[in-house]
Amino acid sequence: MPAADAERMFERLKALNPKPVTELEYTSPYELLVAVALSAQATDVGVNKATRKLFPVANTPQAIAALGVESLKRYIATIGLYNTKAANVVAMAHRLIEHHGGDVPRDRVALEALPGVGRKTANVVLNTAFGEPTMAVDTHIFRVANRTGLAPGKTVRAVEDGLLKAVPAAYLHDAHHWLILHGRYVCKARKPDCPHCAIRDLCRFKDKTPGEPDAVT
């Protein structure tokens, strides 16, 4: 996608949603870290239902460590892979206490050293909790980047690197949220809502769903 089209793309996405935020519910960097760790192969809605019960009881590394794996499982049993996630979240809490004084580190290497935390989770925390211009590529962003031609790539890392180059600097901080929301609600996997897409005319997707497009301004 030409740079001028990328500029117009994010200009429109910003006009529709000037201050995008994650749909995960949290009140601290640690709550966000736990919520993102729980969200792998799960919906934000499902994670929020679980954390609304969990966080009032335990929302610090110390409280999660004291809760323990078996007790934590009862709060997150409705989330996929909850056995593994419970073990990781408790182990993560112990590592934060032992190596970071209970604080969430603002450092990629340190974040990725935590149990259950990969590059995507680290990117979400760095961007959403600490304001870093990172790009956490999930299935939605991967799809949108390839379909639109904004940053095509065969791997998640290739798309991430491509987006960091393709997204105009002025929009980079919020681009992660705009692209996720666009993929979740408009550029859906099975049937993208192309007729109501604000960037339809800029998109390189060949198999657009038919219908009368909305006016583009």
mmCIF file of C-alpha atoms in Angstrom:
data_model
loop_
_atom_site.group_PDB
_atom_site.id
_atom_site.type_symbol
_atom_site.label_atom_id
_atom_site.label_comp_id
_atom_site.label_asym_id
_atom_site.label_seq_id
_atom_site.Cartn_x
_atom_site.Cartn_y
_atom_site.Cartn_z
ATOM 1 C CA MET A 1 0.000 0.000 0.000
ATOM 2 C CA PRO A 2 1.423 3.406 -0.957
ATOM 3 C CA ALA A 3 2.324 5.663 1.965
ATOM 4 C CA ALA A 4 -0.318 8.205 0.959
ATOM 5 C CA ASP A 5 -3.033 5.526 1.135
ATOM 6 C CA ALA A 6 -1.766 4.326 4.525
ATOM 7 C CA GLU A 7 -2.018 7.915 5.757
ATOM 8 C CA ARG A 8 -5.612 8.171 4.548
ATOM 9 C CA MET A 9 -6.433 4.779 6.023
ATOM 10 C CA PHE A 10 -5.431 5.745 9.547
ATOM 11 C CA GLU A 11 -6.863 9.220 9.195
ATOM 12 C CA ARG A 12 -10.261 7.607 8.612
ATOM 13 C CA LEU A 13 -9.883 5.011 11.363
ATOM 14 C CA LYS A 14 -8.967 7.780 13.790
ATOM 15 C CA ALA A 15 -11.964 9.864 12.730
ATOM 16 C CA LEU A 16 -14.240 6.908 13.535
ATOM 17 C CA ASN A 17 -12.580 6.206 16.895
ATOM 18 C CA PRO A 18 -10.303 9.041 18.077
ATOM 19 C CA LYS A 19 -9.177 7.342 21.297
ATOM 20 C CA PRO A 20 -9.250 3.565 20.855
ATOM 21 C CA VAL A 21 -8.723 1.330 23.863
ATOM 22 C CA THR A 22 -8.426 -2.367 24.522
ATOM 23 C CA GLU A 23 -11.643 -4.232 25.275
ATOM 24 C CA LEU A 24 -9.929 -6.072 28.118
ATOM 25 C CA GLU A 25 -10.864 -4.602 31.502
ATOM 26 C CA TYR A 26 -7.990 -3.593 33.801
ATOM 27 C CA THR A 27 -6.951 -0.905 36.267
ATOM 28 C CA SER A 28 -3.196 -1.497 36.532
ATOM 29 C CA PRO A 29 -0.310 -2.803 34.417
ATOM 30 C CA TYR A 30 -0.430 -6.054 36.375
ATOM 31 C CA GLU A 31 -4.144 -6.575 35.782
ATOM 32 C CA LEU A 32 -3.542 -5.925 32.078
ATOM 33 C CA LEU A 33 -0.661 -8.415 32.001
ATOM 34 C CA VAL A 34 -2.810 -11.123 33.593
ATOM 35 C CA ALA A 35 -5.783 -10.365 31.339
ATOM 36 C CA VAL A 36 -3.672 -10.548 28.184
ATOM 37 C CA ALA A 37 -2.039 -13.784 29.342
ATOM 38 C CA LEU A 38 -5.510 -15.251 29.884
ATOM 39 C CA SER A 39 -6.785 -14.024 26.515
ATOM 40 C CA ALA A 40 -4.770 -16.433 24.349
ATOM 41 C CA GLN A 41 -7.260 -18.536 22.366
ATOM 42 C CA ALA A 42 -10.086 -16.871 24.300
ATOM 43 C CA THR A 43 -12.347 -13.881 23.750
ATOM 44 C CA ASP A 44 -11.992 -10.584 25.568
ATOM 45 C CA VAL A 45 -15.617 -10.968 26.686
ATOM 46 C CA GLY A 46 -14.843 -14.326 28.272
ATOM 47 C CA VAL A 47 -11.701 -13.031 29.973
ATOM 48 C CA ASN A 48 -13.546 -10.005 31.354
ATOM 49 C CA LYS A 49 -16.234 -12.235 32.868
ATOM 50 C CA ALA A 50 -13.535 -14.189 34.710
ATOM 51 C CA THR A 51 -11.429 -11.234 35.840
ATOM 52 C CA ARG A 52 -14.480 -9.378 37.176
ATOM 53 C CA LYS A 53 -14.632 -12.133 39.797
ATOM 54 C CA LEU A 54 -10.875 -12.637 40.155
ATOM 55 C CA PHE A 55 -9.496 -9.106 40.445
ATOM 56 C CA PRO A 56 -11.625 -8.022 43.436
ATOM 57 C CA VAL A 57 -10.103 -10.982 45.296
ATOM 58 C CA ALA A 58 -6.550 -10.982 43.876
ATOM 59 C CA ASN A 59 -5.102 -8.324 41.589
ATOM 60 C CA THR A 60 -1.449 -8.141 42.666
ATOM 61 C CA PRO A 61 1.405 -10.619 42.237
ATOM 62 C CA GLN A 62 1.444 -11.146 45.992
ATOM 63 C CA ALA A 63 -2.282 -11.931 46.118
ATOM 64 C CA ILE A 64 -2.143 -14.235 43.089
ATOM 65 C CA ALA A 65 0.859 -16.079 44.523
ATOM 66 C CA ALA A 66 -0.992 -16.517 47.804
ATOM 67 C CA LEU A 67 -4.108 -17.704 45.958
ATOM 68 C CA GLY A 68 -2.192 -20.537 44.318
ATOM 69 C CA VAL A 69 -2.843 -22.549 41.188
ATOM 70 C CA GLU A 70 -5.773 -24.667 42.345
ATOM 71 C CA SER A 71 -7.731 -21.722 43.754
ATOM 72 C CA LEU A 72 -6.978 -19.595 40.695
ATOM 73 C CA LYS A 73 -8.397 -22.312 38.444
ATOM 74 C CA ARG A 74 -11.825 -21.842 40.017
ATOM 75 C CA TYR A 75 -11.931 -18.246 38.822
ATOM 76 C CA ILE A 76 -10.744 -18.889 35.276
ATOM 77 C CA ALA A 77 -12.238 -22.330 34.570
ATOM 78 C CA THR A 78 -14.513 -20.876 31.883
ATOM 79 C CA ILE A 79 -11.479 -19.788 29.833
ATOM 80 C CA GLY A 80 -9.784 -22.136 27.384
ATOM 81 C CA LEU A 81 -6.525 -23.784 28.495
ATOM 82 C CA TYR A 82 -7.223 -22.642 32.057
ATOM 83 C CA ASN A 83 -5.019 -25.327 33.661
ATOM 84 C CA THR A 84 -1.904 -24.151 31.828
ATOM 85 C CA LYS A 85 -2.832 -20.497 32.221
ATOM 86 C CA ALA A 86 -3.346 -20.835 35.975
ATOM 87 C CA ALA A 87 0.075 -22.404 36.372
ATOM 88 C CA ASN A 88 1.689 -19.692 34.245
ATOM 89 C CA VAL A 89 -0.049 -16.795 35.994
ATOM 90 C CA VAL A 90 0.987 -18.025 39.433
ATOM 91 C CA ALA A 91 4.561 -18.698 38.272
ATOM 92 C CA MET A 92 4.562 -15.229 36.691
ATOM 93 C CA ALA A 93 3.507 -13.706 40.009
ATOM 94 C CA HIS A 94 6.366 -15.408 41.843
ATOM 95 C CA ARG A 95 8.895 -14.205 39.243
ATOM 96 C CA LEU A 96 7.620 -10.625 39.437
ATOM 97 C CA ILE A 97 7.984 -10.700 43.220
ATOM 98 C CA GLU A 98 11.435 -12.299 43.171
ATOM 99 C CA HIS A 99 12.983 -10.358 40.277
ATOM 100 C CA HIS A 100 11.027 -7.098 39.956
ATOM 101 C CA GLY A 101 9.765 -6.229 43.417
ATOM 102 C CA GLY A 102 6.229 -7.079 42.355
ATOM 103 C CA ASP A 103 6.189 -4.489 39.559
ATOM 104 C CA VAL A 104 5.557 -5.164 35.879
ATOM 105 C CA PRO A 105 8.801 -4.384 34.020
ATOM 106 C CA ARG A 106 8.796 -1.852 31.204
ATOM 107 C CA ASP A 107 11.256 -3.934 29.237
ATOM 108 C CA ARG A 108 10.650 -6.431 26.449
ATOM 109 C CA VAL A 109 13.336 -8.913 27.481
ATOM 110 C CA ALA A 110 12.144 -8.949 31.077
ATOM 111 C CA LEU A 111 8.507 -9.306 30.034
ATOM 112 C CA GLU A 112 9.224 -12.179 27.662
ATOM 113 C CA ALA A 113 11.139 -13.946 30.450
ATOM 114 C CA LEU A 114 7.922 -14.196 32.461
ATOM 115 C CA PRO A 115 6.091 -17.559 32.351
ATOM 116 C CA GLY A 116 3.362 -17.586 29.726
ATOM 117 C CA VAL A 117 4.428 -14.293 28.148
ATOM 118 C CA GLY A 118 5.424 -14.204 24.488
ATOM 119 C CA ARG A 119 6.199 -11.389 22.097
ATOM 120 C CA LYS A 120 2.538 -10.522 21.434
ATOM 121 C CA THR A 121 1.662 -10.252 25.121
ATOM 122 C CA ALA A 122 4.782 -8.184 25.769
ATOM 123 C CA ASN A 123 3.853 -5.860 22.915
ATOM 124 C CA VAL A 124 0.327 -5.356 24.276
ATOM 125 C CA VAL A 125 1.635 -4.482 27.736
ATOM 126 C CA LEU A 126 4.346 -2.165 26.406
ATOM 127 C CA ASN A 127 1.840 -0.370 24.194
ATOM 128 C CA THR A 128 -1.265 -0.235 26.362
ATOM 129 C CA ALA A 129 0.215 0.061 29.847
ATOM 130 C CA PHE A 130 3.364 2.036 29.067
ATOM 131 C CA GLY A 131 2.609 3.902 25.840
ATOM 132 C CA GLU A 132 5.316 2.315 23.724
ATOM 133 C CA PRO A 133 4.754 2.338 19.912
ATOM 134 C CA THR A 134 4.688 -1.441 19.574
ATOM 135 C CA MET A 135 2.562 -3.640 17.317
ATOM 136 C CA ALA A 136 1.001 -6.754 18.836
ATOM 137 C CA VAL A 137 -0.059 -8.898 15.882
ATOM 138 C CA ASP A 138 -2.979 -11.189 16.613
ATOM 139 C CA THR A 139 -5.162 -13.043 14.108
ATOM 140 C CA HIS A 140 -7.232 -9.910 13.411
ATOM 141 C CA ILE A 141 -4.242 -7.695 12.691
ATOM 142 C CA PHE A 142 -2.559 -10.412 10.648
ATOM 143 C CA ARG A 143 -5.694 -10.698 8.497
ATOM 144 C CA VAL A 144 -6.207 -6.949 8.050
ATOM 145 C CA ALA A 145 -2.553 -6.282 7.246
ATOM 146 C CA ASN A 146 -2.585 -8.953 4.526
ATOM 147 C CA ARG A 147 -6.022 -8.266 3.078
ATOM 148 C CA THR A 148 -5.608 -4.523 2.802
ATOM 149 C CA GLY A 149 -2.066 -4.742 1.493
ATOM 150 C CA LEU A 150 -0.883 -2.471 4.295
ATOM 151 C CA ALA A 151 1.828 -4.883 5.442
ATOM 152 C CA PRO A 152 1.519 -8.326 3.826
ATOM 153 C CA GLY A 153 3.557 -11.139 5.294
ATOM 154 C CA LYS A 154 3.535 -14.908 5.749
ATOM 155 C CA THR A 155 4.480 -14.843 9.426
ATOM 156 C CA VAL A 156 3.371 -12.844 12.444
ATOM 157 C CA ARG A 157 6.837 -11.358 12.844
ATOM 158 C CA ALA A 158 7.004 -10.367 9.157
ATOM 159 C CA VAL A 159 3.664 -8.567 9.500
ATOM 160 C CA GLU A 160 4.775 -6.886 12.728
ATOM 161 C CA ASP A 161 7.971 -5.604 11.123
ATOM 162 C CA GLY A 162 6.050 -4.502 8.044
ATOM 163 C CA LEU A 163 3.484 -2.589 10.077
ATOM 164 C CA LEU A 164 6.146 -0.760 12.053
ATOM 165 C CA LYS A 165 7.436 0.533 8.718
ATOM 166 C CA ALA A 166 4.091 1.093 6.980
ATOM 167 C CA VAL A 167 2.064 2.820 9.695
ATOM 168 C CA PRO A 168 2.634 6.601 9.721
ATOM 169 C CA ALA A 169 4.480 7.674 12.867
ATOM 170 C CA ALA A 170 1.658 9.933 14.030
ATOM 171 C CA TYR A 171 -0.696 6.957 14.219
ATOM 172 C CA LEU A 172 1.659 4.232 15.436
ATOM 173 C CA HIS A 173 0.755 4.358 19.115
ATOM 174 C CA ASP A 174 -2.947 3.626 18.519
ATOM 175 C CA ALA A 175 -2.643 1.594 15.303
ATOM 176 C CA HIS A 176 -2.674 -1.701 17.215
ATOM 177 C CA HIS A 177 -6.148 -0.966 18.606
ATOM 178 C CA TRP A 178 -7.591 0.404 15.359
ATOM 179 C CA LEU A 179 -6.484 -2.647 13.388
ATOM 180 C CA ILE A 180 -7.762 -5.135 15.977
ATOM 181 C CA LEU A 181 -11.162 -3.467 16.187
ATOM 182 C CA HIS A 182 -11.381 -3.191 12.404
ATOM 183 C CA GLY A 183 -10.624 -6.899 12.052
ATOM 184 C CA ARG A 184 -12.991 -7.879 14.846
ATOM 185 C CA TYR A 185 -16.043 -5.930 13.706
ATOM 186 C CA VAL A 186 -15.607 -5.048 10.012
ATOM 187 C CA CYS A 187 -12.892 -7.056 8.256
ATOM 188 C CA LYS A 188 -14.153 -10.322 9.747
ATOM 189 C CA ALA A 189 -12.615 -13.646 8.801
ATOM 190 C CA ARG A 190 -15.502 -15.413 7.108
ATOM 191 C CA LYS A 191 -17.505 -12.524 5.721
ATOM 192 C CA PRO A 192 -15.891 -9.103 5.811
ATOM 193 C CA ASP A 193 -18.378 -6.234 5.895
ATOM 194 C CA CYS A 194 -16.882 -4.525 2.870
ATOM 195 C CA PRO A 195 -19.983 -2.443 1.994
ATOM 196 C CA HIS A 196 -19.717 -0.633 5.333
ATOM 197 C CA CYS A 197 -15.914 -0.417 5.451
ATOM 198 C CA ALA A 198 -14.443 3.065 5.779
ATOM 199 C CA ILE A 199 -11.276 2.052 3.913
ATOM 200 C CA ARG A 200 -12.862 -0.074 1.181
ATOM 201 C CA ASP A 201 -11.485 2.084 -1.648
ATOM 202 C CA LEU A 202 -7.935 1.854 -0.263
ATOM 203 C CA CYS A 203 -8.023 -1.895 0.399
ATOM 204 C CA ARG A 204 -6.286 -4.344 -1.965
ATOM 205 C CA PHE A 205 -8.517 -7.321 -1.054
ATOM 206 C CA LYS A 206 -9.679 -8.906 -4.329
ATOM 207 C CA ASP A 207 -12.693 -10.802 -2.980
ATOM 208 C CA LYS A 208 -14.644 -7.955 -1.391
ATOM 209 C CA THR A 209 -18.147 -8.887 -0.273
ATOM 210 C CA PRO A 210 -20.722 -7.341 -2.610
ATOM 211 C CA GLY A 211 -23.065 -4.535 -1.694
ATOM 212 C CA GLU A 212 -23.514 -0.835 -2.122
ATOM 213 C CA PRO A 213 -20.588 0.863 -0.381
ATOM 214 C CA ASP A 214 -21.059 3.649 2.126
ATOM 215 C CA ALA A 215 -19.938 7.094 1.051
ATOM 216 C CA VAL A 216 -16.268 7.693 1.816
ATOM 217 C CA THR A 217 -15.183 11.134 2.961
#
